[in-house]
């Protein structure tokens, strides 16, 4: 039995009135993605279902840049769409092993006791906290840190982001790590009582498969160093096991088998939600669905994030399945349909060149496009388009490279906004139409293509008339079987309505 340590105060994010007023009219701010009330969010932490509520924790800092010490923000929901903000779950304890921040981790239930594991910094150590009032407040374990050092004799690149599960009469824990210059690693620990942990072996390692190709590349550019795996997420899915790792660049996943406490990867897929989706974290809901969250990073300058007073968002929840070819299938949760408002439909339209859809407008939309590519080189949808097309964002299928492409290079006239071209491989089966589901939410764009490829981007249009939608087919013809567009409702009254 763990003896509880210090109790946390009910600290909550404080947002002053001027900032609140700015946020209320900020058109870049998402209206139906989960966000803290203001300031900085990065990784989703410890998603879990408990006594009728979905709980979501997240990395929070009360400043944007420079970032402050990390807290665990906390919110709960009955549908994974609408959220109630709760007091901070974890705050750094002065003089404690987490004095410089409570970094990422996980949640689990130990004999009816909700329990969190997380990384205290600096140095990186593993800590534990429990709740005896249904997650309203959290008490830190008096024996923290429960793991004070990386395994003896191992030189590691990092040691963080624990995740715990029960196996037989033991607790097992993964910790994200890596071996300098060699590759990432997920370290496996075992315990009988959650207080004392033995290092077992690496659950899985893989050689460096990505290299930073430029000295100027930022830590989160699309090419990552690959010798530090953050936020490992390991779980059974169908007949297989899946390991997700965030490589300080992108999210990779491995599908394979798990036996003798070792993971054998049979397939390695590059990216979950290519682009700005990072630090993915999943949980199993009470219906047995495996649901994934991620951090949607920004693509604008630090100065722009600071003057906005907020940064980052949590992705929409995705349901995961193993597809017939052994890759992950990712679909937006059906629960999101409760946000659909006014509906517009186009059916059976042949497109050659550009077909405007003048009745569909907005920055808060779900668009479902089913399209047959007849003989086109590239075909897709243009969104957030100004009437003169000076600002526009496109999502298309490039038949030659068999890629879904999200192009944000012309999304914004602002020099503060970084545009990019995000690509995800998608092989269409013979006769299979392109099925794009696009969620537009202020500056967030999430794309699901045939459930097999996801792309996430950020756009910061400057013009108030950059709200148009159209369909295009370059060099050839495509047939829109159906296009359904829904105006999406805001999830709380403090958001804008479009
Ligand atoms: C991933 C990450 C984690 C760390 C957390 C700190 O984005 O770097 O490895 O625990 O963020 O906020």
Short mmCIF file of C-alpha atoms and ligand atoms in Angstrom, two decimals:
data_model
loop_
_atom_site.label_atom_id
_atom_site.label_comp_id
_atom_site.label_asym_id
_atom_site.label_seq_id
_atom_site.Cartn_x
_atom_site.Cartn_y
_atom_site.Cartn_z
CA UNK A 1 0.00 0.00 0.00
CA UNK A 2 1.35 3.41 -0.92
CA UNK A 3 1.44 6.05 1.73
CA UNK A 4 0.32 9.40 0.38
CA UNK A 5 2.63 12.39 0.39
CA UNK A 6 1.91 16.05 -0.15
CA UNK A 7 -1.56 17.18 -1.17
CA UNK A 8 -1.88 19.59 -4.05
CA UNK A 9 -3.79 22.82 -3.87
CA UNK A 10 -6.66 23.37 -6.26
CA UNK A 11 -4.63 25.56 -8.57
CA UNK A 12 -6.23 26.39 -11.85
CA UNK A 13 -5.18 28.29 -14.95
CA UNK A 14 -5.72 32.01 -14.33
CA UNK A 15 -6.72 33.99 -17.38
CA UNK A 16 -6.89 37.77 -16.97
CA UNK A 17 -9.81 39.70 -18.43
CA UNK A 18 -7.92 41.41 -21.31
CA UNK A 19 -6.59 38.07 -22.52
CA UNK A 20 -10.01 36.50 -22.18
CA UNK A 21 -11.43 39.22 -24.39
CA UNK A 22 -8.72 38.69 -27.01
CA UNK A 23 -9.27 34.94 -27.03
CA UNK A 24 -13.01 35.40 -27.45
CA UNK A 25 -12.50 37.10 -30.82
CA UNK A 26 -9.42 35.21 -32.01
CA UNK A 27 -10.37 33.60 -35.31
CA UNK A 28 -7.28 31.33 -35.22
CA UNK A 29 -8.47 29.68 -32.03
CA UNK A 30 -10.16 26.32 -32.52
CA UNK A 31 -13.83 26.11 -31.58
CA UNK A 32 -14.32 22.37 -31.17
CA UNK A 33 -10.87 21.00 -30.39
CA UNK A 34 -10.00 20.64 -26.72
CA UNK A 35 -7.85 23.50 -25.39
CA UNK A 36 -6.93 24.86 -22.00
CA UNK A 37 -8.57 28.19 -21.19
CA UNK A 38 -5.40 29.95 -22.41
CA UNK A 39 -1.60 29.70 -22.52
CA UNK A 40 0.43 26.67 -23.51
CA UNK A 41 -0.57 23.04 -24.06
CA UNK A 42 1.54 20.19 -25.39
CA UNK A 43 1.18 16.44 -24.82
CA UNK A 44 -2.09 14.76 -23.91
CA UNK A 45 -1.41 12.74 -20.72
CA UNK A 46 -3.14 9.81 -19.08
CA UNK A 47 -6.47 9.60 -20.92
CA UNK A 48 -8.72 7.25 -18.95
CA UNK A 49 -12.38 6.41 -18.35
CA UNK A 50 -13.49 6.36 -14.73
CA UNK A 51 -16.95 6.29 -13.18
CA UNK A 52 -18.88 7.72 -16.09
CA UNK A 53 -16.31 10.33 -17.19
CA UNK A 54 -13.52 10.45 -19.71
CA UNK A 55 -10.58 12.20 -18.10
CA UNK A 56 -7.93 13.94 -20.10
CA UNK A 57 -4.77 15.41 -18.62
CA UNK A 58 -2.35 17.54 -20.56
CA UNK A 59 0.98 19.30 -20.33
CA UNK A 60 0.28 22.91 -19.39
CA UNK A 61 2.45 25.98 -18.89
CA UNK A 62 1.10 29.33 -17.76
CA UNK A 63 3.44 31.10 -20.19
CA UNK A 64 3.88 30.48 -23.90
CA UNK A 65 7.50 31.42 -24.68
CA UNK A 66 9.67 31.04 -22.71
CA UNK A 67 7.76 28.05 -21.40
CA UNK A 68 7.23 27.76 -17.69
CA UNK A 69 7.41 24.64 -15.59
CA UNK A 70 4.94 22.00 -16.71
CA UNK A 71 1.74 21.16 -14.84
CA UNK A 72 -0.80 18.47 -15.52
CA UNK A 73 -3.95 20.23 -16.64
CA UNK A 74 -7.13 18.21 -16.21
CA UNK A 75 -10.55 18.09 -17.82
CA UNK A 76 -13.39 15.60 -17.98
CA UNK A 77 -16.15 14.80 -20.40
CA UNK A 78 -19.05 12.43 -20.86
CA UNK A 79 -18.73 12.28 -24.65
CA UNK A 80 -15.07 13.11 -25.50
CA UNK A 81 -16.36 16.20 -27.33
CA UNK A 82 -17.54 18.64 -24.64
CA UNK A 83 -15.19 19.21 -21.71
CA UNK A 84 -15.33 20.57 -18.21
CA UNK A 85 -12.10 22.15 -16.96
CA UNK A 86 -10.96 20.90 -13.56
CA UNK A 87 -8.22 22.17 -11.24
CA UNK A 88 -4.67 21.30 -12.18
CA UNK A 89 -4.02 17.65 -11.30
CA UNK A 90 -0.27 17.99 -10.74
CA UNK A 91 1.89 21.01 -9.98
CA UNK A 92 5.64 21.06 -9.33
CA UNK A 93 6.42 20.73 -5.60
CA UNK A 94 9.14 23.15 -4.45
CA UNK A 95 12.15 21.13 -3.37
CA UNK A 96 10.61 17.89 -4.67
CA UNK A 97 11.78 15.60 -7.46
CA UNK A 98 9.33 17.36 -9.78
CA UNK A 99 10.32 20.89 -8.68
CA UNK A 100 11.11 21.88 -12.26
CA UNK A 101 8.07 20.32 -13.85
CA UNK A 102 5.63 17.44 -13.99
CA UNK A 103 6.26 16.00 -17.43
CA UNK A 104 4.27 13.47 -19.42
CA UNK A 105 2.98 10.14 -18.23
CA UNK A 106 -0.08 7.96 -17.89
CA UNK A 107 -3.07 7.04 -15.76
CA UNK A 108 -4.30 3.64 -14.58
CA UNK A 109 -6.50 2.17 -11.86
CA UNK A 110 -4.92 0.19 -9.03
CA UNK A 111 -7.66 -1.69 -7.15
CA UNK A 112 -10.10 1.19 -7.54
CA UNK A 113 -7.46 3.84 -6.84
CA UNK A 114 -6.86 6.21 -9.75
CA UNK A 115 -3.10 6.50 -10.16
CA UNK A 116 -0.83 8.72 -12.25
CA UNK A 117 2.77 8.08 -13.23
CA UNK A 118 4.78 10.95 -14.64
CA UNK A 119 8.30 12.28 -15.04
CA UNK A 120 9.72 14.78 -12.58
CA UNK A 121 12.51 17.05 -13.84
CA UNK A 122 15.45 17.85 -13.52
CA UNK A 123 17.01 15.24 -13.59
CA UNK A 124 14.37 13.04 -15.23
CA UNK A 125 12.91 10.66 -12.62
CA UNK A 126 9.66 8.68 -12.45
CA UNK A 127 7.01 9.73 -9.94
CA UNK A 128 3.57 8.59 -8.85
CA UNK A 129 0.40 10.24 -7.52
CA UNK A 130 -2.98 8.85 -6.42
CA UNK A 131 -6.49 10.14 -5.88
CA UNK A 132 -8.94 9.05 -3.21
CA UNK A 133 -11.77 11.36 -4.28
CA UNK A 134 -12.47 10.20 -7.84
CA UNK A 135 -9.77 12.32 -9.43
CA UNK A 136 -10.83 15.63 -7.89
CA UNK A 137 -7.47 15.99 -6.12
CA UNK A 138 -4.18 14.11 -6.29
CA UNK A 139 -1.62 13.19 -3.65
CA UNK A 140 1.98 12.59 -4.52
CA UNK A 141 3.58 9.36 -3.32
CA UNK A 142 5.80 10.04 -0.31
CA UNK A 143 8.43 7.73 -1.80
CA UNK A 144 8.83 9.79 -4.97
CA UNK A 145 10.78 9.40 -7.09
CA UNK A 146 9.86 5.74 -7.43
CA UNK A 147 12.61 5.41 -10.06
CA UNK A 148 15.45 7.84 -9.40
CA UNK A 149 17.96 6.92 -12.08
CA UNK A 150 18.15 5.30 -15.50
CA UNK A 151 19.35 1.67 -15.42
CA UNK A 152 22.89 1.37 -14.05
CA UNK A 153 25.52 1.14 -16.74
CA UNK A 154 23.28 2.35 -19.54
CA UNK A 155 24.09 5.65 -21.24
CA UNK A 156 20.74 7.02 -22.29
CA UNK A 157 19.55 10.06 -24.24
CA UNK A 158 16.58 10.64 -21.95
CA UNK A 159 14.41 8.90 -19.41
CA UNK A 160 10.78 9.96 -19.38
CA UNK A 161 7.08 9.53 -20.10
CA UNK A 162 6.19 6.38 -18.11
CA UNK A 163 3.24 4.13 -18.82
CA UNK A 164 2.04 1.34 -16.48
CA UNK A 165 -0.13 -1.76 -16.91
CA UNK A 166 -0.92 -4.93 -14.98
CA UNK A 167 0.29 -8.32 -16.17
CA UNK A 168 -0.36 -11.39 -14.03
CA UNK A 169 0.72 -10.48 -10.50
CA UNK A 170 3.13 -7.76 -11.63
CA UNK A 171 3.06 -4.18 -12.69
CA UNK A 172 4.98 -3.36 -15.83
CA UNK A 173 6.16 0.08 -16.87
CA UNK A 174 7.65 1.45 -20.07
CA UNK A 175 9.88 4.53 -20.08
CA UNK A 176 10.87 6.43 -23.22
CA UNK A 177 14.61 6.52 -23.82
CA UNK A 178 17.35 5.91 -26.37
CA UNK A 179 21.03 5.16 -26.83
CA UNK A 180 23.15 8.07 -28.09
CA UNK A 181 23.83 7.82 -31.81
CA UNK A 182 22.29 4.34 -32.01
CA UNK A 183 18.55 4.67 -31.83
CA UNK A 184 15.49 5.00 -29.68
CA UNK A 185 14.55 2.56 -26.93
CA UNK A 186 11.58 1.74 -24.76
CA UNK A 187 12.84 0.52 -21.38
CA UNK A 188 10.75 -2.04 -19.50
CA UNK A 189 10.46 -2.15 -15.71
CA UNK A 190 8.62 -4.53 -13.37
CA UNK A 191 7.23 -4.07 -9.87
CA UNK A 192 5.10 -5.95 -7.35
CA UNK A 193 3.97 -2.91 -5.35
CA UNK A 194 4.35 0.16 -7.61
CA UNK A 195 6.88 1.57 -5.16
CA UNK A 196 9.95 -0.52 -6.02
CA UNK A 197 10.85 -1.10 -9.62
CA UNK A 198 13.37 -3.41 -11.29
CA UNK A 199 14.72 -2.69 -14.72
CA UNK A 200 14.07 -5.74 -16.92
CA UNK A 201 15.34 -5.00 -20.44
CA UNK A 202 14.48 -2.86 -23.45
CA UNK A 203 10.97 -3.77 -24.56
CA UNK A 204 12.05 -2.66 -28.01
CA UNK A 205 14.86 -0.74 -29.68
CA UNK A 206 15.43 0.20 -33.28
CA UNK A 207 18.41 1.68 -35.05
CA UNK A 208 18.49 5.33 -35.85
CA UNK A 209 16.19 5.66 -38.79
CA UNK A 210 15.87 9.38 -39.02
CA UNK A 211 18.57 11.93 -38.97
CA UNK A 212 18.42 15.62 -38.50
CA UNK A 213 19.52 16.77 -41.92
CA UNK A 214 20.30 20.34 -41.12
CA UNK A 215 22.01 22.01 -38.24
CA UNK A 216 19.26 24.61 -38.37
CA UNK A 217 16.40 22.13 -38.14
CA UNK A 218 14.39 22.71 -35.01
CA UNK A 219 13.80 19.90 -32.57
CA UNK A 220 10.37 19.30 -34.01
CA UNK A 221 11.08 19.63 -37.72
CA UNK A 222 9.81 16.74 -39.74
CA UNK A 223 13.19 15.03 -39.71
CA UNK A 224 13.97 14.07 -36.15
CA UNK A 225 17.06 12.74 -34.44
CA UNK A 226 15.57 9.33 -33.80
CA UNK A 227 17.72 8.39 -30.83
CA UNK A 228 15.26 9.55 -28.20
CA UNK A 229 11.79 8.08 -28.14
CA UNK A 230 9.30 10.17 -26.23
CA UNK A 231 5.86 9.13 -25.05
CA UNK A 232 5.96 5.41 -25.87
CA UNK A 233 2.44 4.00 -26.03
CA UNK A 234 2.15 0.20 -26.09
CA UNK A 235 -1.12 -1.70 -26.32
CA UNK A 236 -2.87 -4.77 -27.70
CA UNK A 237 -5.05 -4.21 -30.75
CA UNK A 238 -6.91 -7.06 -32.44
CA UNK A 239 -4.51 -10.02 -32.58
CA UNK A 240 -1.46 -7.74 -32.50
CA UNK A 241 0.41 -5.32 -30.29
CA UNK A 242 1.15 -1.77 -31.33
CA UNK A 243 3.98 0.47 -30.16
CA UNK A 244 3.79 4.19 -30.87
CA UNK A 245 6.83 6.36 -30.32
CA UNK A 246 7.36 10.08 -30.79
CA UNK A 247 10.82 10.58 -32.23
CA UNK A 248 11.24 14.31 -31.54
CA UNK A 249 10.03 14.80 -35.07
CA UNK A 250 7.18 12.54 -35.94
CA UNK A 251 5.11 9.73 -34.53
CA UNK A 252 6.12 6.28 -35.72
CA UNK A 253 4.32 3.06 -35.01
CA UNK A 254 5.26 -0.57 -35.03
CA UNK A 255 2.82 -3.46 -35.29
CA UNK A 256 3.93 -6.86 -34.04
CA UNK A 257 3.68 -9.52 -31.38
CA UNK A 258 4.38 -9.44 -27.67
CA UNK A 259 5.62 -12.45 -25.75
CA UNK A 260 8.09 -13.06 -22.90
CA UNK A 261 7.86 -9.36 -22.21
CA UNK A 262 9.52 -8.58 -25.52
CA UNK A 263 8.00 -6.91 -28.50
CA UNK A 264 8.78 -8.23 -32.00
CA UNK A 265 7.91 -5.70 -34.68
CA UNK A 266 6.55 -7.14 -37.89
CA UNK A 267 5.79 -3.87 -39.58
CA UNK A 268 7.04 -0.35 -39.17
CA UNK A 269 4.94 2.52 -40.39
CA UNK A 270 6.31 5.91 -40.57
CA UNK A 271 3.79 8.27 -39.32
CA UNK A 272 0.60 8.55 -37.39
CA UNK A 273 -0.97 11.80 -38.45
CA UNK A 274 1.88 13.20 -40.42
CA UNK A 275 2.58 16.85 -39.94
CA UNK A 276 1.94 18.63 -36.73
CA UNK A 277 0.37 15.78 -34.73
CA UNK A 278 2.83 14.75 -32.01
CA UNK A 279 3.14 12.93 -28.67
CA UNK A 280 0.21 10.62 -29.41
CA UNK A 281 -1.35 8.85 -26.46
CA UNK A 282 -4.14 6.27 -26.48
CA UNK A 283 -6.48 4.54 -24.05
CA UNK A 284 -9.18 1.91 -24.14
CA UNK A 285 -12.65 3.28 -23.52
CA UNK A 286 -15.42 1.40 -21.70
CA UNK A 287 -16.71 0.06 -25.03
CA UNK A 288 -13.31 -1.51 -25.75
CA UNK A 289 -12.38 1.01 -28.40
CA UNK A 290 -8.74 2.12 -28.63
CA UNK A 291 -8.77 5.90 -28.88
CA UNK A 292 -5.86 8.13 -29.73
CA UNK A 293 -5.17 11.76 -28.82
CA UNK A 294 -2.27 13.93 -29.89
CA UNK A 295 -0.78 17.38 -29.51
CA UNK A 296 -1.45 19.62 -32.51
CA UNK A 297 1.62 21.83 -32.68
CA UNK A 298 1.79 25.37 -34.00
CA UNK A 299 3.34 26.47 -37.27
CA UNK A 300 3.68 30.16 -36.52
CA UNK A 301 6.49 32.17 -34.97
CA UNK A 302 7.06 32.20 -31.24
CA UNK A 303 6.32 35.93 -31.25
CA UNK A 304 2.94 35.28 -32.89
CA UNK A 305 2.14 32.57 -30.33
CA UNK A 306 3.11 34.87 -27.50
CA UNK A 307 1.01 37.74 -28.73
CA UNK A 308 -1.94 35.39 -29.24
CA UNK A 309 -1.60 34.30 -25.60
CA UNK A 310 -2.10 30.62 -26.38
CA UNK A 311 -0.34 27.80 -28.17
CA UNK A 312 -1.16 24.23 -29.15
CA UNK A 313 -4.34 22.17 -29.18
CA UNK A 314 -5.34 18.59 -28.51
CA UNK A 315 -6.28 16.63 -31.63
CA UNK A 316 -9.72 15.22 -32.24
CA UNK A 317 -10.06 11.70 -30.83
CA UNK A 318 -9.39 8.91 -33.34
CA UNK A 319 -10.55 5.31 -33.09
CA UNK A 320 -7.80 2.83 -33.99
CA UNK A 321 -8.14 -0.58 -35.59
CA UNK A 322 -5.73 -2.91 -37.36
CA UNK A 323 -6.49 -2.92 -41.07
CA UNK A 324 -6.47 -6.05 -43.22
CA UNK A 325 -2.94 -5.19 -44.41
CA UNK A 326 -1.62 -4.93 -40.84
CA UNK A 327 -1.44 -1.14 -40.72
CA UNK A 328 -3.40 1.08 -38.37
CA UNK A 329 -6.80 2.32 -39.41
CA UNK A 330 -7.69 5.68 -37.93
CA UNK A 331 -11.13 7.21 -37.99
CA UNK A 332 -12.54 10.24 -36.22
CA UNK A 333 -14.82 9.22 -33.35
CA UNK A 334 -18.47 9.01 -34.41
CA UNK A 335 -19.35 11.06 -31.30
CA UNK A 336 -18.05 14.16 -33.12
CA UNK A 337 -21.16 14.09 -35.30
CA UNK A 338 -23.05 15.79 -32.45
CA UNK A 339 -21.28 19.01 -33.44
CA UNK A 340 -22.76 19.05 -36.92
CA UNK A 341 -24.98 22.00 -37.70
CA UNK A 342 -26.13 23.22 -41.08
CA UNK A 343 -25.52 20.70 -43.85
CA UNK A 344 -24.70 21.27 -47.52
CA UNK A 345 -24.42 18.58 -50.14
CA UNK A 346 -23.10 18.22 -53.65
CA UNK A 347 -23.64 14.93 -55.45
CA UNK A 348 -22.61 13.54 -58.81
CA UNK A 349 -20.64 16.44 -60.18
CA UNK A 350 -17.90 16.04 -62.73
CA UNK A 351 -14.92 18.32 -62.14
CA UNK A 352 -12.30 19.42 -64.59
CA UNK A 353 -10.39 22.50 -63.49
CA UNK A 354 -11.99 24.31 -60.54
CA UNK A 355 -15.55 23.94 -59.27
CA UNK A 356 -16.49 26.50 -56.62
CA UNK A 357 -18.98 25.49 -53.93
CA UNK A 358 -20.26 28.98 -53.11
CA UNK A 359 -22.86 27.91 -50.56
CA UNK A 360 -20.18 26.22 -48.43
CA UNK A 361 -18.20 28.75 -46.39
CA UNK A 362 -16.43 28.85 -43.11
CA UNK A 363 -13.56 28.20 -40.77
CA UNK A 364 -15.35 25.64 -38.62
CA UNK A 365 -16.41 22.82 -40.91
CA UNK A 366 -16.40 19.08 -41.33
CA UNK A 367 -16.20 18.15 -45.01
CA UNK A 368 -16.64 14.62 -46.29
CA UNK A 369 -15.68 14.16 -49.91
CA UNK A 370 -16.03 10.94 -51.89
CA UNK A 371 -14.39 11.29 -55.26
CA UNK A 372 -13.61 9.05 -58.21
CA UNK A 373 -10.39 9.91 -59.92
CA UNK A 374 -11.12 9.36 -63.58
CA UNK A 375 -7.94 10.40 -65.35
CA UNK A 376 -6.52 13.22 -63.26
CA UNK A 377 -2.99 13.87 -62.10
CA UNK A 378 -4.15 15.58 -58.93
CA UNK A 379 -7.55 16.22 -57.52
CA UNK A 380 -8.95 17.45 -54.25
CA UNK A 381 -10.50 20.26 -52.30
CA UNK A 382 -9.57 23.86 -51.67
CA UNK A 383 -10.61 25.38 -48.33
CA UNK A 384 -10.22 28.69 -46.48
CA UNK A 385 -9.99 30.22 -49.92
CA UNK A 386 -10.25 33.95 -50.50
CA UNK A 387 -12.37 34.91 -53.54
CA UNK A 388 -9.18 35.84 -55.44
CA UNK A 389 -7.42 32.67 -54.23
CA UNK A 390 -4.58 34.69 -52.73
CA UNK A 391 -5.05 32.65 -49.57
CA UNK A 392 -6.05 29.01 -49.86
CA UNK A 393 -5.29 25.60 -48.40
CA UNK A 394 -5.55 22.46 -50.51
CA UNK A 395 -6.00 18.81 -49.65
CA UNK A 396 -5.54 16.55 -52.64
CA UNK A 397 -4.53 13.20 -53.99
CA UNK A 398 -1.43 13.08 -56.17
CA UNK A 399 -1.97 10.05 -58.39
CA UNK A 400 1.63 9.78 -59.61
CA UNK A 401 3.20 9.59 -56.15
CA UNK A 402 0.11 7.96 -54.55
CA UNK A 403 0.18 10.57 -51.83
CA UNK A 404 -2.41 12.56 -49.99
CA UNK A 405 -1.12 16.12 -49.87
CA UNK A 406 -2.03 18.90 -47.46
CA UNK A 407 -0.55 22.14 -48.81
CA UNK A 408 -0.45 25.11 -46.45
CA UNK A 409 2.19 27.17 -48.29
CA UNK A 410 -0.44 29.67 -49.48
CA UNK A 411 -2.76 29.47 -46.49
CA UNK A 412 -1.68 32.78 -45.04
CA UNK A 413 -0.25 36.11 -46.15
CA UNK A 414 1.30 36.56 -42.73
CA UNK A 415 5.11 36.33 -42.62
CA UNK A 416 4.70 34.85 -39.11
CA UNK A 417 2.93 31.75 -40.44
CA UNK A 418 5.01 28.81 -41.58
CA UNK A 419 3.52 27.01 -44.55
CA UNK A 420 4.46 23.47 -45.56
CA UNK A 421 3.47 20.56 -47.75
CA UNK A 422 2.54 17.47 -45.74
CA UNK A 423 2.36 14.16 -47.57
CA UNK A 424 1.05 10.77 -46.54
CA UNK A 425 1.23 7.61 -48.66
CA UNK A 426 -2.13 6.18 -49.72
CA UNK A 427 -2.47 3.38 -52.25
CA UNK A 428 -6.00 3.22 -53.53
CA UNK A 429 -7.29 -0.27 -54.30
CA UNK A 430 -8.61 -0.76 -57.85
CA UNK A 431 -11.95 1.04 -58.08
CA UNK A 432 -11.63 2.53 -54.59
CA UNK A 433 -12.72 6.18 -54.48
CA UNK A 434 -10.80 8.81 -52.59
CA UNK A 435 -12.58 9.46 -49.28
CA UNK A 436 -11.40 12.61 -47.60
CA UNK A 437 -12.72 13.79 -44.26
CA UNK A 438 -11.44 17.25 -43.46
CA UNK A 439 -11.96 19.01 -40.14
CA UNK A 440 -11.38 22.74 -40.27
CA UNK A 441 -11.30 24.46 -36.92
CA UNK A 442 -9.78 27.94 -36.87
CA UNK A 443 -6.09 27.33 -37.40
CA UNK A 444 -6.32 23.52 -37.12
CA UNK A 445 -6.75 21.22 -40.11
CA UNK A 446 -7.08 17.47 -39.61
CA UNK A 447 -7.41 15.20 -42.62
CA UNK A 448 -8.43 11.54 -42.69
CA UNK A 449 -7.95 9.86 -46.07
CA UNK A 450 -9.72 6.53 -46.54
CA UNK A 451 -9.12 5.84 -42.84
CA UNK A 452 -5.55 4.88 -43.67
CA UNK A 453 -3.64 8.14 -43.83
CA UNK A 454 -3.99 11.18 -41.60
CA UNK A 455 -2.45 14.59 -42.00
CA UNK A 456 -2.50 17.44 -39.52
CA UNK A 457 -1.60 21.03 -40.29
CA UNK A 458 -2.00 24.55 -39.02
CA UNK A 459 -3.20 27.50 -41.11
CA UNK A 460 -3.43 31.15 -40.18
CA UNK A 461 -5.39 32.97 -42.90
CA UNK A 462 -5.28 36.73 -42.45
CA UNK A 463 -8.25 37.75 -44.55
CA UNK A 464 -11.78 37.65 -43.20
CA UNK A 465 -13.05 36.46 -46.59
CA UNK A 466 -10.73 33.42 -46.69
CA UNK A 467 -13.68 31.13 -46.06
CA UNK A 468 -14.46 29.60 -49.44
CA UNK A 469 -14.50 25.98 -50.57
CA UNK A 470 -14.06 24.47 -54.02
CA UNK A 471 -13.13 21.23 -55.72
CA UNK A 472 -10.41 20.88 -58.29
CA UNK A 473 -9.06 18.40 -60.81
CA UNK A 474 -5.74 19.11 -62.45
CA UNK A 475 -5.11 17.78 -65.97
CA UNK A 476 -8.08 15.52 -66.36
CA UNK A 477 -11.41 14.73 -64.76
CA UNK A 478 -12.70 13.56 -61.43
CA UNK A 479 -16.24 12.80 -60.30
CA UNK A 480 -17.54 14.02 -56.98
CA UNK A 481 -19.79 11.19 -55.84
CA UNK A 482 -20.73 13.20 -52.79
CA UNK A 483 -19.54 16.13 -50.79
CA UNK A 484 -21.14 16.67 -47.42
CA UNK A 485 -20.19 19.79 -45.52
CA UNK A 486 -21.35 20.50 -41.99
CA UNK A 487 -20.99 23.77 -40.15
CA UNK A 488 -19.57 22.75 -36.78
CA UNK A 489 -20.78 24.07 -33.46
CA UNK A 490 -18.44 25.41 -30.79
CA UNK A 491 -18.01 23.09 -27.81
CA UNK A 492 -18.34 25.75 -25.15
CA UNK A 493 -19.80 29.23 -24.77
CA UNK A 494 -16.36 30.83 -24.42
CA UNK A 495 -15.58 29.93 -28.01
CA UNK A 496 -16.53 31.95 -31.07
CA UNK A 497 -19.47 30.87 -33.13
CA UNK A 498 -18.85 31.07 -36.86
C1 LIG B 1 7.00 15.45 -25.73
C2 LIG B 1 7.71 15.86 -24.45
C3 LIG B 1 7.81 14.70 -23.47
C4 LIG B 1 7.95 15.40 -22.15
C5 LIG B 1 7.00 16.56 -22.33
C6 LIG B 1 7.37 17.79 -21.56
O1 LIG B 1 6.43 16.53 -26.39
O2 LIG B 1 8.99 16.39 -24.74
O3 LIG B 1 8.87 13.81 -23.75
O4 LIG B 1 7.58 14.59 -21.07
O5 LIG B 1 6.99 16.84 -23.71
O6 LIG B 1 6.35 18.73 -21.64
#
